Coordinates of C-alpha atoms in Angstrom, one line a residue:
Chain A
X1 CA -26.5 32.3 11.8
X2 CA -27.6 30.6 14.9
X3 CA -25.6 31.6 17.8
X4 CA -25.6 28.2 19.8
X5 CA -24.0 26.4 16.7
X6 CA -20.9 28.0 15.0
X7 CA -19.6 26.9 11.5
X8 CA -16.0 28.0 11.7
X9 CA -14.2 28.0 8.2
X10 CA -10.5 27.7 8.6
X11 CA -10.3 27.9 5.1
X12 CA -13.0 30.4 4.2
X13 CA -15.1 29.8 0.8
X14 CA -17.2 32.6 -1.0
X15 CA -19.6 29.9 -2.4
X16 CA -20.2 26.1 -2.4
X17 CA -21.7 24.3 -5.2
X18 CA -22.7 21.0 -3.6
X19 CA -22.8 20.3 0.1
X20 CA -22.7 16.6 1.3
X21 CA -23.6 15.6 4.8
X22 CA -23.0 12.3 6.5
X23 CA -23.6 11.9 10.1
X24 CA -23.6 8.8 12.6
X25 CA -26.8 7.4 11.9
X26 CA -28.7 4.0 11.0
X27 CA -25.9 1.5 10.3
X28 CA -23.4 4.3 10.3
X29 CA -24.0 4.4 6.6
X30 CA -23.8 7.9 5.7
X31 CA -20.8 8.7 8.0
X32 CA -18.9 5.7 6.2
X33 CA -19.9 7.0 2.8
X34 CA -18.8 10.4 3.1
X35 CA -15.6 9.5 5.0
X36 CA -14.8 7.2 1.9
X37 CA -15.4 10.2 -0.3
X38 CA -13.3 12.6 1.7
X39 CA -10.5 10.1 1.8
X40 CA -10.8 8.8 -1.9
X41 CA -11.1 12.5 -3.4
X42 CA -8.2 13.6 -0.8
X43 CA -10.5 16.5 0.3
X44 CA -8.6 19.0 2.6
X45 CA -10.1 20.1 6.0
X46 CA -11.4 23.4 5.7
X47 CA -13.3 23.9 9.0
X48 CA -15.4 22.7 12.0
X49 CA -18.5 23.0 13.9
X50 CA -18.7 24.5 17.7
X51 CA -21.3 24.6 20.0
X52 CA -22.1 24.1 23.7
X53 CA -24.8 21.7 23.1
X54 CA -22.2 19.2 21.5
X55 CA -20.5 16.9 23.6
X56 CA -17.2 17.6 25.4
X57 CA -15.2 15.9 23.2
X58 CA -12.0 16.3 20.9
X59 CA -10.4 13.5 18.8
X60 CA -6.6 13.3 18.3
X61 CA -5.3 12.4 14.9
X62 CA -1.4 12.1 14.2
X63 CA -0.8 14.3 17.7
X64 CA -3.3 16.9 16.7
X65 CA -6.4 17.6 18.7
X66 CA -9.6 18.1 16.3
X67 CA -13.3 19.0 16.8
X68 CA -15.3 15.8 15.8
X69 CA -17.7 17.6 13.5
X70 CA -15.4 19.0 10.4
X71 CA -15.8 20.4 7.0
X72 CA -13.8 19.0 4.2
X73 CA -13.5 20.0 0.5
X74 CA -13.5 23.1 -1.6
X75 CA -16.0 25.7 -3.5
X76 CA -17.1 22.5 -5.9
X77 CA -17.9 20.0 -3.3
X78 CA -18.0 20.5 0.6
X79 CA -18.4 17.4 2.8
X80 CA -19.8 17.6 6.5
X81 CA -19.2 14.6 8.8
X82 CA -18.7 13.8 12.4
X83 CA -16.9 11.5 14.5
X84 CA -19.4 11.3 17.3
X85 CA -23.2 11.0 17.4
X86 CA -25.0 14.2 17.4
X87 CA -27.3 14.4 20.4
X88 CA -31.1 15.2 20.3
X89 CA -30.6 18.6 21.7
X90 CA -28.0 19.5 19.1
X91 CA -30.0 18.2 15.9
X92 CA -32.2 21.1 15.4
X93 CA -29.6 23.9 15.8
X94 CA -27.0 22.2 13.8
X95 CA -29.8 21.7 11.0
X96 CA -30.6 25.4 11.5
X97 CA -27.1 26.5 11.2
X98 CA -26.0 24.2 8.4
X99 CA -28.9 25.2 6.1
X100 CA -28.2 29.0 7.0
X101 CA -24.8 28.6 6.1
X102 CA -25.8 26.7 2.9
X103 CA -28.0 29.7 1.9
X104 CA -25.1 32.1 2.8
X105 CA -22.7 30.2 0.5
X106 CA -25.3 29.7 -2.5
X107 CA -25.3 25.8 -2.2
X108 CA -26.9 24.3 -5.3
X109 CA -27.7 21.1 -3.8
X110 CA -27.4 19.9 -0.2
X111 CA -27.0 16.1 -0.1
X112 CA -27.6 14.3 3.2
X113 CA -26.4 10.7 3.0
X114 CA -27.9 8.1 5.5
X115 CA -29.3 4.7 6.0
X116 CA -32.8 3.2 6.4
X117 CA -33.1 0.1 8.6
X118 CA -34.7 -3.0 6.9
X119 CA -35.5 -6.1 8.9
X120 CA -34.0 -8.5 6.2
X121 CA -30.5 -6.7 5.7
X122 CA -28.9 -10.1 6.3
X123 CA -30.4 -11.6 2.9
X124 CA -29.8 -8.2 0.8
X125 CA -26.8 -8.5 -1.3
X126 CA -26.9 -5.1 -2.9
X127 CA -28.9 -2.6 -0.8
X128 CA -31.1 -0.4 -2.7
X129 CA -30.8 3.6 -2.2
X130 CA -34.2 5.7 -2.0
X131 CA -34.2 9.4 -2.4
X132 CA -36.4 12.4 -0.8
X133 CA -36.3 15.8 -2.3
X134 CA -37.5 19.0 -0.9
X135 CA -38.6 20.5 -4.4
X136 CA -39.2 19.7 -8.1
X137 CA -35.4 20.4 -8.8
X138 CA -34.3 17.8 -6.4
X139 CA -36.9 15.2 -7.8
X140 CA -35.7 15.6 -11.3
X141 CA -32.1 15.2 -10.2
X142 CA -33.3 11.8 -8.2
X143 CA -34.9 10.9 -11.5
X144 CA -31.9 11.6 -13.8
X145 CA -29.8 9.5 -11.4
X146 CA -32.3 6.7 -11.4
X147 CA -32.9 6.8 -7.5
X148 CA -36.3 5.8 -6.5
X149 CA -38.3 8.1 -4.5
X150 CA -39.3 7.0 -1.0
X151 CA -43.0 7.4 -1.2
X152 CA -44.1 6.9 2.2
X153 CA -42.4 6.6 5.7
X154 CA -40.9 8.4 8.5
X155 CA -37.5 10.2 8.7
X156 CA -35.9 10.7 12.3
X157 CA -32.6 12.3 13.2
X158 CA -30.4 15.1 11.6
X159 CA -31.3 14.3 7.9
X160 CA -35.1 14.9 9.0
X161 CA -34.3 18.0 10.6
X162 CA -32.2 19.4 7.4
X163 CA -35.1 18.5 5.4
X164 CA -37.4 20.6 7.5
X165 CA -35.0 23.7 7.6
X166 CA -34.2 23.2 3.8
X167 CA -38.1 23.3 3.2
X168 CA -38.5 26.7 5.0
X169 CA -35.5 28.1 3.4
X170 CA -36.2 27.1 -0.2
X171 CA -33.0 25.1 -0.4
X172 CA -32.6 21.9 -2.7
X173 CA -32.0 19.2 -0.2
X174 CA -31.7 15.6 -1.2
X175 CA -31.7 12.6 1.3
X176 CA -30.1 9.2 0.0
X177 CA -31.0 6.5 2.2
X178 CA -29.5 3.2 1.6
X179 CA -31.2 -0.1 2.9
X180 CA -29.0 -0.8 6.2
X181 CA -28.9 -2.9 9.2
X182 CA -30.5 -1.1 12.1
X183 CA -27.7 -1.4 14.8
X184 CA -24.6 -2.6 13.1
X185 CA -22.1 -0.8 11.0
X186 CA -23.0 -1.3 7.5
X187 CA -20.4 -0.6 4.8
X188 CA -22.3 -2.6 2.3
X189 CA -25.0 0.1 2.6
X190 CA -22.5 2.9 2.5
X191 CA -21.2 1.4 -0.8
X192 CA -24.5 1.7 -2.4
X193 CA -24.9 5.1 -1.1
X194 CA -21.7 6.1 -2.8
X195 CA -22.8 4.8 -6.1
X196 CA -25.8 6.8 -5.7
X197 CA -24.0 10.0 -5.0
X198 CA -21.6 9.2 -8.0
X199 CA -24.7 9.1 -10.4
X200 CA -26.2 12.2 -8.8
X201 CA -23.0 14.5 -8.9
X202 CA -21.0 12.8 -11.6
X203 CA -18.2 11.5 -9.1
X204 CA -16.2 8.6 -9.7
X205 CA -15.5 7.5 -6.1
X206 CA -14.5 3.5 -6.4
X207 CA -16.1 1.4 -3.9
X208 CA -13.8 -1.4 -4.3
X209 CA -11.7 -0.8 -1.4
X210 CA -14.5 0.1 1.0
X211 CA -15.8 -3.2 0.2
X212 CA -12.6 -5.1 0.6
X213 CA -12.0 -3.4 4.0
X214 CA -15.9 -3.7 5.0
X215 CA -15.3 -6.6 7.8
X216 CA -12.5 -4.3 9.2
X217 CA -14.7 -1.3 9.4
X218 CA -17.2 -3.4 11.0
X219 CA -15.0 -4.2 13.8
X220 CA -13.4 -0.8 14.2
X221 CA -16.8 1.2 14.2
X222 CA -18.5 -1.2 16.8
X223 CA -18.1 1.4 19.7
X224 CA -19.3 4.3 17.7
X225 CA -22.2 2.4 16.5
X226 CA -23.1 1.4 20.1
X227 CA -23.0 5.1 21.1
X228 CA -25.0 6.1 18.1
X229 CA -27.6 3.4 18.9
X230 CA -27.8 4.9 22.5
X231 CA -28.4 8.4 20.9
X232 CA -31.3 7.1 19.2
X233 CA -33.2 6.4 22.4
X234 CA -33.8 10.1 22.8
X235 CA -35.2 10.7 19.3
X236 CA -37.8 7.9 18.8
X237 CA -35.6 6.7 16.0
X238 CA -37.7 3.5 16.0
X239 CA -40.6 5.3 14.5
X240 CA -38.6 5.1 11.1
X241 CA -39.6 1.3 11.0
X242 CA -43.2 2.0 11.9
X243 CA -46.0 1.5 9.4
X244 CA -47.6 4.7 8.4
X245 CA -50.9 5.7 9.3
X246 CA -53.3 5.6 6.4
X247 CA -54.2 9.0 6.5
X248 CA -51.6 11.2 4.9
Chain B
X1 CA -47.9 -3.4 45.2
X2 CA -45.2 -6.1 45.5
X3 CA -43.1 -6.6 42.3
X4 CA -42.9 -10.3 41.3
X5 CA -39.7 -12.0 41.3
X6 CA -39.6 -12.1 37.5
X7 CA -40.1 -8.1 37.6
X8 CA -37.3 -7.6 40.1
X9 CA -34.8 -10.2 38.2
X10 CA -35.7 -8.1 34.9
X11 CA -35.0 -4.8 36.4
X12 CA -31.7 -6.3 37.8
X13 CA -30.8 -7.5 34.4
X14 CA -31.7 -4.0 32.7
X15 CA -29.6 -2.4 35.2
X16 CA -26.9 -4.8 34.6
X17 CA -27.1 -4.5 30.9
X18 CA -27.2 -0.4 31.5
X19 CA -23.7 -0.7 33.4
X20 CA -22.3 -3.2 30.9
X21 CA -23.0 -0.7 27.8
X22 CA -21.0 2.1 29.4
X23 CA -17.9 0.1 29.6
X24 CA -15.0 -0.5 26.9
X25 CA -16.2 -3.1 24.5
X26 CA -12.5 -4.7 24.5
X27 CA -10.3 -6.4 26.9
X28 CA -6.4 -6.1 26.0
X29 CA -5.3 -8.2 28.4
X30 CA -7.4 -11.3 26.8
X31 CA -7.2 -10.0 23.4
X32 CA -11.2 -10.2 23.3
X33 CA -13.7 -7.9 21.7
X34 CA -17.2 -7.7 22.4
X35 CA -19.6 -8.0 19.4
X36 CA -22.6 -5.5 18.9
X37 CA -25.7 -7.3 19.9
X38 CA -29.5 -7.0 19.7
X39 CA -31.9 -9.0 21.7
X40 CA -35.6 -8.8 20.6
X41 CA -38.3 -10.5 22.5
X42 CA -41.8 -11.7 21.0
X43 CA -44.8 -13.5 22.2
X44 CA -43.1 -17.0 22.1
X45 CA -39.4 -16.4 21.5
X46 CA -36.4 -14.5 22.0
X47 CA -33.9 -13.5 18.8
X48 CA -30.5 -12.8 19.4
X49 CA -28.2 -11.2 16.7
X50 CA -24.6 -10.4 16.9
X51 CA -22.4 -8.8 14.2
X52 CA -19.4 -11.0 13.8
X53 CA -17.2 -9.7 11.1
X54 CA -13.9 -11.6 10.2
X55 CA -15.5 -14.9 11.8
X56 CA -16.0 -18.0 10.0
X57 CA -19.2 -20.0 10.8
X58 CA -17.3 -23.1 11.6
X59 CA -15.4 -21.4 14.4
X60 CA -18.5 -20.1 16.1
X61 CA -18.7 -21.7 19.7
X62 CA -22.0 -21.0 21.1
X63 CA -23.5 -22.5 24.4
X64 CA -26.7 -22.0 25.9
X65 CA -28.0 -22.1 29.4
X66 CA -31.6 -21.4 30.9
X67 CA -31.0 -17.7 31.0
X68 CA -27.7 -17.1 29.2
X69 CA -26.4 -17.4 25.7
X70 CA -22.6 -17.6 25.7
X71 CA -20.5 -17.0 22.5
X72 CA -16.8 -17.4 21.7
X73 CA -15.4 -16.8 18.0
X74 CA -11.8 -16.3 17.2
X75 CA -11.2 -14.0 14.3
X76 CA -9.9 -15.2 11.0
X77 CA -7.0 -12.7 11.7
X78 CA -5.8 -10.5 14.4
X79 CA -6.9 -7.0 14.6
X80 CA -4.3 -4.5 15.6
X81 CA -4.7 -1.0 16.8
X82 CA -1.5 1.1 16.6
X83 CA -0.9 4.5 18.4
X84 CA -4.4 4.4 20.2
X85 CA -4.4 6.3 23.3
X86 CA -1.7 5.1 25.7
X87 CA -1.4 1.6 24.1
X88 CA 1.5 1.7 21.7
X89 CA 0.0 -1.3 20.0
X90 CA -2.9 -3.6 21.0
X91 CA -4.1 -6.7 19.2
X92 CA -7.5 -8.6 19.3
X93 CA -8.0 -12.2 18.4
X94 CA -11.4 -13.2 19.2
X95 CA -15.1 -12.1 20.0
X96 CA -16.7 -13.0 23.3
X97 CA -20.0 -12.4 24.9
X98 CA -22.4 -13.7 27.5
X99 CA -25.9 -12.4 26.7
X100 CA -28.3 -12.3 29.6
X101 CA -31.5 -13.2 28.3
X102 CA -34.7 -11.4 29.4
X103 CA -36.8 -14.8 30.1
X104 CA -36.1 -18.5 30.5
X105 CA -35.7 -20.2 27.1
X106 CA -35.7 -23.9 25.9
X107 CA -32.2 -24.9 24.8
X108 CA -33.2 -27.9 22.9
X109 CA -35.2 -26.0 20.4
X110 CA -32.7 -23.3 20.0
X111 CA -31.8 -22.6 16.2
X112 CA -28.9 -20.5 14.8
X113 CA -28.1 -19.2 11.4
X114 CA -25.0 -17.0 10.2
X115 CA -25.2 -15.0 7.0
X116 CA -23.1 -12.1 5.8
X117 CA -21.2 -12.0 9.1
X118 CA -24.5 -11.7 11.1
X119 CA -25.4 -14.4 13.5
X120 CA -29.1 -15.0 14.5
X121 CA -30.1 -17.2 17.2
X122 CA -33.8 -18.0 17.7
X123 CA -34.6 -19.3 21.4
X124 CA -38.1 -20.5 22.0
X125 CA -39.5 -19.4 25.4
X126 CA -39.8 -22.1 28.2
X127 CA -43.2 -20.5 29.4
X128 CA -45.4 -19.8 26.7
X129 CA -48.5 -17.8 27.2
X130 CA -51.4 -19.8 28.4
X131 CA -54.4 -19.3 25.8
X132 CA -57.4 -17.3 27.0
X133 CA -60.9 -18.1 25.5
X134 CA -62.5 -15.0 24.1
X135 CA -66.4 -15.2 24.6

């Protein structure tokens, strides 16, 4: 396992069947979605990630200081999420450590949840979710869950590096990309992403409360969104919205 | 080479924006929150969008000057933050923002729409590019 990024299990697990990842990214879609899953399924905190490459930040919840990047769940479903954006320098080591950990824990499916910016998001009532898979097993799972494969495009950010590392380690990694606002928190996109996760993993996470609380979530995640948008500047995030070159 | 006044003005605006982006997006003394804002410039116009959750269209108060767009919008209900930091309780009741525009615009031709809580304001530029004939 990478030395610069350490996954600390406070409640060690021998194996993990499915791992879900949602980091602050486009529209905060992945982070909002997986946080809702953690809350809805009442998944316990089981670990965190430490690194010198991460910002010197601790968060305090109910008087208890916590590391911002934490693991929740059990051996059936483990969720990784962060309360702070992952800076450009930390993305690759984090992806290497996470995928090495996934191999060690014999993870069967590693699912990254994120957003993909669309210019006309204001006019879209129910965002569509697209999928990317690292192997045939993953493509079959996307097909069974009726998730449309993203045929052409760019991915930039943590989920892109997790794909790269999963390809080199032979892991089944699926990326779910919900159509999102580019720079605004998007609980509607997160709800679509959760519905896709429900189909993919046979979960029953209700999105009703998330949609009811959507406006409050948008108000209360403005600053994290602002900080996340700032972090995009160092990673050419706008490339995701570029038209692909005609030669593939 | 000397910089034009427009370039200097733009650099000052960018530095100001940089400073503004590193400060808190709220002011508990006035109960105001700052909305997330994006400014996009094309050849003939500037488009400003703002995320305004908990706001009704009829409550949005927008004014425009040559180089500023000003927004005030009350929230349909107050947003409370309990037990955050050293504040035992704080409450916010409106969004407020002054957007510094990158160039002068024609206020008479400004158009605004509000859809699903996102405000979009189109502002045609005052000085449009002069056509150059291609031989």
